[in-house]
Amino acid sequence: MAAGFRIARRTRTVAPGLVTKFATVPVANVSDVMTRMTAGGAQLRPLHTGGGLAGPALTVKTRPGDNLMVHKAIDLAAPGDVIVVDAGGDLTNAIIGELMLAHAIRRGVGGFVIDGAVRDAAAIRAAHLPVFAAGVTHRGPYKDGPGEINLPIAINGMVVAPGDLILGDEDGVLCVPFDDCETVLAAALAKQAAELRQMAATQDGSIDRSWVDASLARLGCELP
C-alpha cells in the first residue's frame, strides 16, 4: 500500500458494553482520571442539538478540503462507529454536509469528529446525529484524495488509533486508548461518584472547605 493513500482493515474495536457504560459518564470526569493530558482541542465543538457521543473510532486522514476518503469511510462504517477525520484543522472547505450526513444516518454511523469544517449547519442541528467540528463554511469540498482510512491519526496532539473509544459532550472530545478502557472506566465511575457526593455536601452545607487554606499555607501564601 502507498503511504498516504491507502485503506487498512481495523483489527480491533472497543466492546459495545464498554461504550454503553462510558456513555453515562461526563467527558470531564474521564479526562480528569486520564491526568488531564489528552484532548482533541477546544476548537472541536458540538454542532448538533444535544446528546453525547460514544463509540469506536473509524479513523480518516485526508488532505485539507478533500472528502473522498470520508465518503469511503461512511460506506465502510459499522453501526455505532464514530468517523474521526484529521483534515488538518483547515476551515477553507467543508468536509461533510447534509447529503453525507443523511447517508451516514442511513448507515447507522454513531457520529463524526472532524478536525476541519462542515456545512449545512442547520441540517446538522436538526438531525441530532452527534457532529463535532472545528468550524462551519459554505464552501464545498474536493473529491480527489489522497488520504488514509483505519490508520493512526492525531488531532491537536490527541492520538487516535482505529477502534479506540471516542467520547464527546458539550465540553469537547476525548479519545480513550483501546488498551486503557477498562482501567479508565473504573476510575471515571469512581470520580463521578465522588463528585456526586461532593455536590450533595455542597447543597446541604456540610462540605469541608479547609483544604483551600491548607493548600495556600503549603504553597507559602500569606494569609490575613
Coordinates of N, CA and C in Angstrom, one line a residue:
M1 N 0.8 -1.2 0.0 CA 0.0 0.0 0.0 C 0.9 1.2 0.0
A2 N 0.4 2.3 -0.7 CA 1.2 3.5 -0.8 C 0.9 4.4 0.4
A3 N 1.9 4.7 1.2 CA 1.7 5.6 2.4 C 1.1 6.9 1.9
G4 N 0.0 7.2 2.6 CA -0.7 8.5 2.3 C -2.0 8.3 1.5
F5 N -2.1 7.1 0.8 CA -3.3 6.9 0.0 C -3.6 5.4 0.1
R6 N -4.3 5.0 1.2 CA -4.5 3.6 1.5 C -5.6 3.4 2.4
I7 N -6.2 2.2 2.4 CA -7.3 1.8 3.3 C -6.8 0.5 4.0
A8 N -6.8 0.5 5.3 CA -6.4 -0.6 6.1 C -7.6 -1.3 6.7
R9 N -7.4 -2.5 7.2 CA -8.5 -3.1 8.0 C -8.4 -2.8 9.5
R10 N -9.5 -2.6 10.1 CA -9.5 -2.3 11.6 C -9.4 -3.7 12.2
T11 N -8.4 -3.9 13.1 CA -8.3 -5.3 13.7 C -8.9 -5.4 15.1
R12 N -9.3 -4.3 15.7 CA -10.0 -4.4 17.0 C -10.8 -3.2 17.2
T13 N -11.9 -3.4 18.0 CA -12.7 -2.2 18.4 C -13.2 -2.4 19.8
V14 N -13.3 -1.3 20.5 CA -13.8 -1.3 21.9 C -15.2 -2.0 22.0
A15 N -15.4 -2.8 23.0 CA -16.6 -3.6 23.1 C -17.8 -2.7 23.3
P16 N -18.9 -3.1 22.7 CA -20.2 -2.4 22.9 C -20.6 -2.1 24.3
G17 N -20.4 -3.1 25.2 CA -20.7 -2.9 26.6 C -19.9 -1.8 27.3
L18 N -18.7 -1.7 26.9 CA -17.9 -0.6 27.4 C -18.4 0.8 26.9
V19 N -18.7 0.8 25.6 CA -19.3 2.0 25.0 C -20.5 2.5 25.8
T20 N -21.4 1.6 26.1 CA -22.6 1.9 26.8 C -22.3 2.5 28.2
K21 N -21.4 1.9 28.9 CA -21.0 2.3 30.3 C -20.4 3.7 30.2
F22 N -19.5 3.9 29.3 CA -18.8 5.2 29.2 C -19.8 6.3 28.9
A23 N -20.9 6.0 28.1 CA -21.8 7.0 27.7 C -22.5 7.7 28.8
T24 N -22.5 7.1 30.0 CA -23.2 7.6 31.2 C -22.3 8.5 32.0
V25 N -21.0 8.7 31.6 CA -20.0 9.4 32.4 C -19.6 10.7 31.7
P26 N -19.7 11.9 32.4 CA -19.2 13.1 31.7 C -17.8 13.0 31.2
V27 N -17.6 13.6 30.0 CA -16.2 13.6 29.5 C -15.2 14.2 30.4
A28 N -15.6 15.2 31.2 CA -14.7 15.9 32.1 C -14.2 14.9 33.2
N29 N -15.1 14.0 33.6 CA -14.6 13.0 34.6 C -13.6 12.0 34.0
V30 N -13.9 11.6 32.8 CA -12.9 10.7 32.1 C -11.6 11.5 31.9
S31 N -11.7 12.7 31.5 CA -10.4 13.5 31.3 C -9.6 13.6 32.6
D32 N -10.3 13.9 33.7 CA -9.6 14.0 35.0 C -8.8 12.8 35.3
V33 N -9.4 11.6 35.1 CA -8.7 10.4 35.5 C -7.7 10.0 34.5
M34 N -7.6 10.6 33.4 CA -6.5 10.5 32.4 C -5.5 11.5 32.6
T35 N -5.5 12.1 33.8 CA -4.5 13.1 34.2 C -4.6 14.4 33.4
R36 N -5.7 14.6 32.8 CA -5.9 15.9 32.0 C -4.9 16.1 31.0
M37 N -4.3 15.1 30.4 CA -3.2 15.2 29.5 C -3.7 15.0 28.0
T38 N -4.9 14.6 27.8 CA -5.4 14.2 26.5 C -6.6 15.1 26.1
A39 N -6.7 15.6 24.9 CA -7.8 16.4 24.5 C -7.7 16.6 23.0
G40 N -8.9 16.7 22.4 CA -8.9 17.0 20.9 C -8.8 18.4 20.6
G41 N -8.8 19.3 21.7 CA -8.7 20.7 21.5 C -10.0 21.4 21.6
A42 N -9.9 22.7 22.1 CA -11.1 23.4 22.3 C -11.9 23.8 21.0
Q43 N -11.2 23.7 19.9 CA -11.8 24.1 18.6 C -12.8 23.0 18.2
L44 N -12.8 21.8 18.7 CA -13.8 20.8 18.3 C -15.1 21.0 19.2
R45 N -16.1 21.6 18.6 CA -17.3 21.9 19.3 C -18.5 21.1 18.7
P46 N -19.5 20.8 19.6 CA -20.7 20.1 19.1 C -21.5 21.0 18.3
L47 N -21.9 20.6 17.1 CA -22.7 21.3 16.2 C -24.2 20.8 16.1
H48 N -24.4 19.6 16.7 CA -25.7 19.0 16.8 C -26.5 19.6 18.0
T49 N -27.7 19.2 18.1 CA -28.6 19.7 19.2 C -28.7 18.6 20.2
G50 N -27.9 18.7 21.2 CA -28.0 17.8 22.4 C -27.5 16.4 22.1
G51 N -27.2 15.7 23.2 CA -26.8 14.3 23.1 C -25.3 14.1 23.0
G52 N -24.8 13.1 23.8 CA -23.4 12.8 23.8 C -23.0 11.9 22.7
L53 N -21.7 11.7 22.6 CA -21.1 10.8 21.6 C -20.2 9.8 22.3
A54 N -20.4 8.5 21.9 CA -19.6 7.4 22.4 C -19.6 6.3 21.4
G55 N -18.4 5.8 21.0 CA -18.3 4.8 20.0 C -16.9 4.5 19.6
P56 N -16.6 3.4 18.9 CA -15.3 3.1 18.4 C -14.9 3.9 17.2
A57 N -13.6 4.3 17.2 CA -13.1 5.2 16.1 C -12.9 4.4 14.8
L58 N -13.4 5.0 13.7 CA -13.1 4.7 12.4 C -12.3 5.9 11.9
T59 N -11.0 5.8 11.8 CA -10.1 7.0 11.5 C -9.9 7.3 10.1
V60 N -9.9 8.6 9.8 CA -9.6 9.0 8.4 C -8.6 10.2 8.5
K61 N -7.6 10.1 7.6 CA -6.7 11.2 7.4 C -6.9 11.7 6.0
T62 N -7.2 13.0 5.8 CA -7.4 13.4 4.4 C -6.7 14.7 4.2
R63 N -6.5 15.0 2.9 CA -5.9 16.3 2.5 C -6.9 17.4 2.9
P64 N -6.5 18.5 3.5 CA -7.4 19.5 3.8 C -8.3 19.9 2.7
G65 N -9.6 20.0 3.0 CA -10.6 20.4 2.0 C -11.0 19.3 1.0
D66 N -10.6 18.1 1.2 CA -11.0 17.0 0.4 C -11.7 15.9 1.2
N67 N -12.8 15.4 0.7 CA -13.6 14.4 1.4 C -13.8 13.0 0.8
L68 N -13.0 12.7 -0.3 CA -13.1 11.4 -0.9 C -13.1 10.3 0.0
M69 N -12.1 10.3 0.9 CA -11.9 9.2 1.9 C -13.0 9.2 3.0
V70 N -13.5 10.3 3.2 CA -14.6 10.3 4.2 C -15.9 9.7 3.6
H71 N -16.1 9.9 2.3 CA -17.2 9.2 1.6 C -17.0 7.6 1.8
K72 N -15.8 7.2 1.5 CA -15.5 5.8 1.6 C -15.6 5.3 3.1
A73 N -15.2 6.1 4.0 CA -15.4 5.7 5.4 C -16.8 5.5 5.8
I74 N -17.7 6.3 5.3 CA -19.1 6.1 5.6 C -19.6 4.8 5.0
D75 N -19.1 4.4 3.8 CA -19.5 3.2 3.2 C -19.0 2.0 4.0
L76 N -17.8 2.2 4.7 CA -17.2 1.1 5.4 C -17.7 1.0 6.9
A77 N -18.3 2.0 7.4 CA -18.6 2.1 8.8 C -19.6 1.0 9.3
A78 N -19.3 0.5 10.4 CA -20.3 -0.4 11.1 C -21.2 0.4 12.0
P79 N -22.4 -0.1 12.3 CA -23.3 0.7 13.1 C -22.7 1.1 14.4
G80 N -22.8 2.4 14.8 CA -22.2 2.9 16.0 C -20.8 3.5 15.9
D81 N -20.2 3.2 14.7 CA -18.8 3.8 14.6 C -18.8 5.3 14.6
V82 N -17.8 5.9 15.1 CA -17.5 7.3 15.1 C -16.4 7.6 14.1
I83 N -16.8 8.3 13.0 CA -15.8 8.6 12.0 C -15.0 9.9 12.4
V84 N -13.7 9.6 12.7 CA -12.9 10.7 13.2 C -11.9 11.1 12.1
V85 N -12.0 12.4 11.7 CA -11.3 12.9 10.5 C -10.2 13.9 10.9
D86 N -9.0 13.6 10.5 CA -7.9 14.5 10.6 C -7.8 15.2 9.3
A87 N -8.5 16.4 9.2 CA -8.4 17.2 8.0 C -7.5 18.4 8.1
G88 N -6.6 18.3 9.1 CA -5.5 19.3 9.2 C -6.0 20.6 9.9
G89 N -7.2 20.6 10.4 CA -7.8 21.8 11.1 C -8.1 22.9 10.1
D90 N -8.0 22.6 8.8 CA -8.3 23.7 7.8 C -9.8 24.0 7.7
L91 N -10.2 25.2 7.7 CA -11.6 25.6 7.7 C -12.0 26.2 6.3
T92 N -11.2 26.0 5.3 CA -11.5 26.6 4.0 C -12.7 25.9 3.3
N93 N -12.7 24.6 3.3 CA -13.7 23.8 2.6 C -14.3 22.9 3.6
A94 N -15.6 22.6 3.4 CA -16.4 21.7 4.3 C -16.0 20.3 4.0
I95 N -15.9 19.5 5.0 CA -15.6 18.0 4.8 C -16.9 17.2 4.7
I96 N -18.0 17.6 5.4 CA -19.3 16.9 5.3 C -20.4 18.0 5.2
G97 N -21.5 17.6 4.7 CA -22.7 18.4 4.7 C -24.0 17.6 4.8
E98 N -25.1 18.1 4.4 CA -26.4 17.5 4.7 C -26.5 16.2 4.0
L99 N -26.1 16.1 2.7 CA -26.2 14.8 2.0 C -25.4 13.7 2.6
M100 N -24.2 14.0 2.9 CA -23.3 12.9 3.6 C -23.9 12.6 4.9
L101 N -24.4 13.6 5.6 CA -25.0 13.3 6.9 C -26.2 12.3 6.8
A102 N -27.0 12.5 5.8 CA -28.1 11.6 5.6 C -27.7 10.2 5.3
H103 N -26.6 10.1 4.5 CA -26.1 8.8 4.2 C -25.5 8.1 5.4
A104 N -24.9 8.9 6.3 CA -24.3 8.3 7.5 C -25.4 7.9 8.4
I105 N -26.4 8.6 8.5 CA -27.6 8.2 9.4 C -28.2 6.9 8.9
R106 N -28.3 6.8 7.6 CA -28.9 5.6 7.0 C -28.0 4.4 7.3
R107 N -26.7 4.6 7.3 CA -25.7 3.5 7.6 C -25.6 3.2 9.1
G108 N -26.2 4.0 9.9 CA -26.1 3.8 11.4 C -24.8 4.3 12.0
V109 N -24.1 5.2 11.4 CA -22.9 5.8 11.9 C -23.3 6.5 13.3
G110 N -22.4 6.4 14.2 CA -22.6 6.9 15.6 C -22.3 8.3 15.7
G111 N -21.6 8.9 14.8 CA -21.2 10.3 14.9 C -20.0 10.7 14.1
F112 N -19.7 12.0 14.1 CA -18.5 12.5 13.4 C -17.7 13.3 14.3
V113 N -16.4 13.2 14.2 CA -15.4 14.2 14.8 C -14.5 14.7 13.6
I114 N -14.6 16.0 13.3 CA -13.9 16.5 12.1 C -13.0 17.6 12.5
D115 N -11.7 17.4 12.4 CA -10.7 18.5 12.6 C -10.7 19.3 11.3
G116 N -11.7 20.0 11.1 CA -11.9 20.8 9.8 C -13.3 21.3 9.9
A117 N -13.8 21.8 8.7 CA -15.1 22.5 8.7 C -16.2 21.6 8.2
V118 N -17.4 22.0 8.4 CA -18.6 21.3 7.9 C -19.5 22.4 7.3
R119 N -20.5 22.0 6.6 CA -21.5 23.0 6.1 C -22.9 22.4 6.3
D120 N -24.0 23.2 5.9 CA -25.3 22.8 6.2 C -25.6 22.7 7.7
A121 N -25.1 23.7 8.4 CA -25.2 23.7 9.9 C -26.6 23.5 10.4
A122 N -27.6 24.1 9.7 CA -29.0 23.9 10.2 C -29.4 22.5 10.1
A123 N -29.0 21.8 9.0 CA -29.4 20.4 8.9 C -28.7 19.5 9.9
I124 N -27.5 19.9 10.3 CA -26.8 19.1 11.3 C -27.5 19.3 12.7
R125 N -27.9 20.5 13.0 CA -28.6 20.8 14.2 C -30.0 20.0 14.2
A126 N -30.6 19.9 13.1 CA -31.9 19.3 13.1 C -31.8 17.8 13.1
A127 N -30.7 17.2 12.7 CA -30.6 15.7 12.5 C -30.3 15.0 13.8
H128 N -29.7 15.7 14.8 CA -29.4 15.2 16.1 C -28.2 14.1 16.1
L129 N -27.7 13.7 14.9 CA -26.5 12.9 15.0 C -25.3 13.7 15.5
P130 N -24.6 13.1 16.5 CA -23.5 13.9 17.0 C -22.5 14.3 16.0
V131 N -22.2 15.5 15.9 CA -21.2 16.1 14.9 C -20.3 17.1 15.7
F132 N -19.1 16.8 15.8 CA -18.1 17.8 16.4 C -17.2 18.2 15.3
A133 N -17.0 19.5 15.2 CA -16.1 20.0 14.1 C -15.4 21.3 14.6
A134 N -14.5 21.7 13.8 CA -13.7 22.9 14.2 C -14.3 24.2 13.6
G135 N -15.3 24.1 12.7 CA -15.8 25.3 12.1 C -16.9 25.0 11.1
V136 N -17.5 26.1 10.5 CA -18.5 26.0 9.5 C -18.1 26.9 8.4
T137 N -18.4 26.4 7.1 CA -18.2 27.2 5.9 C -19.2 26.7 4.9
H138 N -19.5 27.7 4.0 CA -20.4 27.3 2.9 C -19.6 26.7 1.7
R139 N -18.3 26.8 1.7 CA -17.5 26.3 0.6 C -17.4 24.8 0.6
G140 N -17.8 24.2 -0.5 CA -17.8 22.7 -0.6 C -16.4 22.1 -0.7
P141 N -16.3 20.8 -0.6 CA -15.1 20.0 -0.7 C -14.7 19.6 -2.1
Y142 N -13.5 19.1 -2.2 CA -13.0 18.4 -3.4 C -13.0 16.9 -3.1
K143 N -12.9 16.1 -4.2 CA -13.0 14.7 -4.1 C -11.9 14.0 -4.9
D144 N -10.7 14.3 -4.6 CA -9.6 13.8 -5.3 C -8.6 13.0 -4.5
G145 N -8.7 13.0 -3.2 CA -7.7 12.3 -2.3 C -6.5 13.2 -2.3
P146 N -5.4 12.7 -1.7 CA -5.2 11.4 -1.1 C -5.8 11.3 0.3
G147 N -5.5 10.2 1.0 CA -6.0 10.1 2.3 C -5.8 8.6 2.8
E148 N -6.1 8.4 4.1 CA -5.9 7.1 4.6 C -7.1 6.8 5.5
I149 N -7.5 5.5 5.6 CA -8.5 5.1 6.5 C -8.0 3.9 7.4
N150 N -8.4 4.0 8.6 CA -8.0 2.9 9.6 C -6.5 2.8 9.8
L151 N -5.9 4.0 9.9 CA -4.5 4.1 10.4 C -4.5 5.2 11.5
P152 N -3.5 5.2 12.4 CA -3.5 6.2 13.4 C -3.5 7.6 12.9
I153 N -4.2 8.5 13.6 CA -4.2 9.9 13.3 C -3.9 10.7 14.6
A154 N -3.8 12.0 14.4 CA -3.6 12.8 15.6 C -4.4 14.1 15.4
I155 N -5.1 14.6 16.4 CA -5.8 15.8 16.4 C -5.4 16.6 17.6
N156 N -4.7 17.7 17.3 CA -4.2 18.6 18.4 C -3.4 17.8 19.4
G157 N -2.6 16.9 19.0 CA -1.8 16.1 19.8 C -2.5 14.9 20.4
M158 N -3.8 14.7 20.2 CA -4.5 13.6 20.7 C -4.4 12.5 19.7
V159 N -3.7 11.4 20.0 CA -3.6 10.3 19.0 C -4.8 9.4 19.1
V160 N -5.3 9.1 17.9 CA -6.5 8.2 17.8 C -6.1 7.0 16.9
A161 N -6.2 5.8 17.5 CA -6.0 4.6 16.7 C -7.3 4.0 16.3
P162 N -7.4 3.3 15.2 CA -8.6 2.6 14.8 C -9.1 1.7 16.0
G163 N -10.4 1.8 16.3 CA -11.0 1.0 17.4 C -10.9 1.6 18.8
D164 N -10.2 2.7 18.9 CA -10.2 3.4 20.2 C -11.6 3.9 20.5
L165 N -11.8 4.2 21.8 CA -13.1 4.8 22.2 C -13.1 6.3 22.0
I166 N -14.1 6.8 21.4 CA -14.3 8.3 21.2 C -15.5 8.7 22.0
L167 N -15.2 9.7 22.9 CA -16.3 10.3 23.7 C -16.4 11.8 23.4
G168 N -17.7 12.3 23.5 CA -17.9 13.7 23.3 C -19.1 14.2 24.0
D169 N -19.1 15.4 24.5 CA -20.3 16.0 25.0 C -20.0 17.5 24.9
E170 N -20.8 18.3 25.6 CA -20.7 19.8 25.5 C -19.3 20.3 25.9
D171 N -18.5 19.6 26.6 CA -17.2 20.0 27.0 C -16.1 19.7 25.9
G172 N -16.5 18.9 24.9 CA -15.5 18.6 23.9 C -15.3 17.1 23.7
V173 N -14.2 16.7 23.0 CA -14.0 15.4 22.5 C -12.7 14.8 23.2
L174 N -12.8 13.5 23.5 CA -11.7 12.8 24.1 C -11.6 11.4 23.5
C175 N -10.4 10.9 23.4 CA -10.1 9.5 22.9 C -9.5 8.7 24.1
V176 N -10.1 7.6 24.4 CA -9.6 6.6 25.4 C -8.9 5.5 24.6
P177 N -7.6 5.3 24.7 CA -7.0 4.2 24.0 C -7.6 2.8 24.3
F178 N -7.7 2.0 23.3 CA -8.3 0.7 23.4 C -7.8 -0.1 24.7
D179 N -6.5 -0.1 24.9 CA -5.9 -0.9 26.0 C -6.2 -0.4 27.4
D180 N -6.6 0.9 27.4 CA -6.8 1.6 28.7 C -8.3 1.6 29.1
C181 N -9.2 1.2 28.3 CA -10.6 1.4 28.5 C -11.1 0.9 29.9
E182 N -10.8 -0.3 30.2 CA -11.3 -0.9 31.4 C -10.8 -0.1 32.6
T183 N -9.5 0.2 32.7 CA -9.0 0.9 33.8 C -9.5 2.3 33.9
V184 N -9.6 3.0 32.8 CA -10.1 4.3 32.8 C -11.6 4.4 33.2
L185 N -12.4 3.4 32.8 CA -13.8 3.3 33.1 C -14.0 3.2 34.6
A186 N -13.2 2.3 35.2 CA -13.4 2.1 36.7 C -13.0 3.4 37.4
A187 N -11.9 4.1 37.0 CA -11.5 5.3 37.7 C -12.5 6.4 37.4
A188 N -13.1 6.5 36.2 CA -14.0 7.6 35.9 C -15.3 7.4 36.7
L189 N -15.8 6.1 36.8 CA -17.0 5.9 37.6 C -16.8 6.3 39.1
A190 N -15.6 6.0 39.6 CA -15.3 6.4 41.0 C -15.3 7.9 41.1
K191 N -14.7 8.6 40.1 CA -14.6 10.0 40.1 C -16.0 10.6 40.1
Q192 N -16.9 10.1 39.2 CA -18.2 10.6 39.1 C -19.0 10.4 40.4
A193 N -18.8 9.3 41.1 CA -19.5 9.0 42.4 C -19.0 10.0 43.4
A194 N -17.7 10.3 43.4 CA -17.1 11.2 44.4 C -17.7 12.6 44.2
E195 N -17.8 13.0 42.9 CA -18.4 14.4 42.6 C -19.8 14.5 43.0
L196 N -20.6 13.4 42.8 CA -22.0 13.4 43.3 C -22.1 13.6 44.8
R197 N -21.2 12.9 45.5 CA -21.1 13.1 47.0 C -20.8 14.5 47.3
Q198 N -19.8 15.1 46.6 CA -19.4 16.5 46.9 C -20.5 17.5 46.6
M199 N -21.2 17.2 45.5 CA -22.3 18.1 45.2 C -23.4 18.1 46.3
A200 N -23.7 16.9 46.8 CA -24.7 16.7 47.8 C -24.3 17.5 49.1
A201 N -23.0 17.3 49.4 CA -22.4 18.0 50.6 C -22.5 19.5 50.4
T202 N -22.2 20.0 49.2 CA -22.3 21.4 48.9 C -23.7 22.0 49.1
Q203 N -24.6 21.2 48.6 CA -26.0 21.7 48.7 C -26.6 21.6 50.1
D204 N -26.1 20.7 50.9 CA -26.7 20.6 52.3 C -25.8 21.4 53.3
G205 N -24.7 22.0 52.8 CA -23.9 22.8 53.7 C -22.9 22.1 54.5
S206 N -22.7 20.8 54.3 CA -21.7 20.0 55.1 C -20.3 19.9 54.5
I207 N -20.1 20.6 53.3 CA -18.8 20.4 52.6 C -17.7 21.0 53.5
D208 N -16.6 20.3 53.5 CA -15.4 20.7 54.2 C -14.5 21.5 53.2
R209 N -14.3 22.8 53.5 CA -13.5 23.7 52.6 C -12.1 24.0 53.2
S210 N -11.7 23.3 54.3 CA -10.5 23.6 54.9 C -9.3 23.3 54.0
W211 N -9.5 22.5 53.0 CA -8.3 22.2 52.1 C -7.8 23.5 51.4
V212 N -8.7 24.5 51.2 CA -8.3 25.7 50.4 C -7.2 26.4 51.2
D213 N -7.4 26.7 52.5 CA -6.4 27.4 53.3 C -5.2 26.5 53.5
A214 N -5.4 25.2 53.7 CA -4.3 24.3 53.8 C -3.4 24.4 52.6
S215 N -4.0 24.4 51.4 CA -3.2 24.5 50.2 C -2.4 25.8 50.1
L216 N -3.1 26.9 50.4 CA -2.4 28.2 50.4 C -1.3 28.3 51.4
A217 N -1.4 27.7 52.6 CA -0.4 27.7 53.5 C 0.8 26.8 53.1
R218 N 0.5 25.7 52.5 CA 1.6 24.8 52.0 C 2.3 25.5 50.9
L219 N 1.7 26.3 50.1 CA 2.4 27.0 49.0 C 3.0 28.3 49.3
G220 N 2.9 28.7 50.6 CA 3.6 29.9 51.1 C 2.8 31.1 50.9
C221 N 1.5 31.1 50.8 CA 0.7 32.3 50.6 C 0.5 32.9 52.0
E222 N 0.7 34.2 52.1 CA 0.5 34.9 53.3 C -1.0 35.1 53.5
L223 N -1.6 34.6 54.6 CA -3.0 34.8 54.9 C -3.3 35.9 55.9
P224 N -4.4 36.5 55.8 CA -4.7 37.6 56.7 C -5.0 37.1 58.1

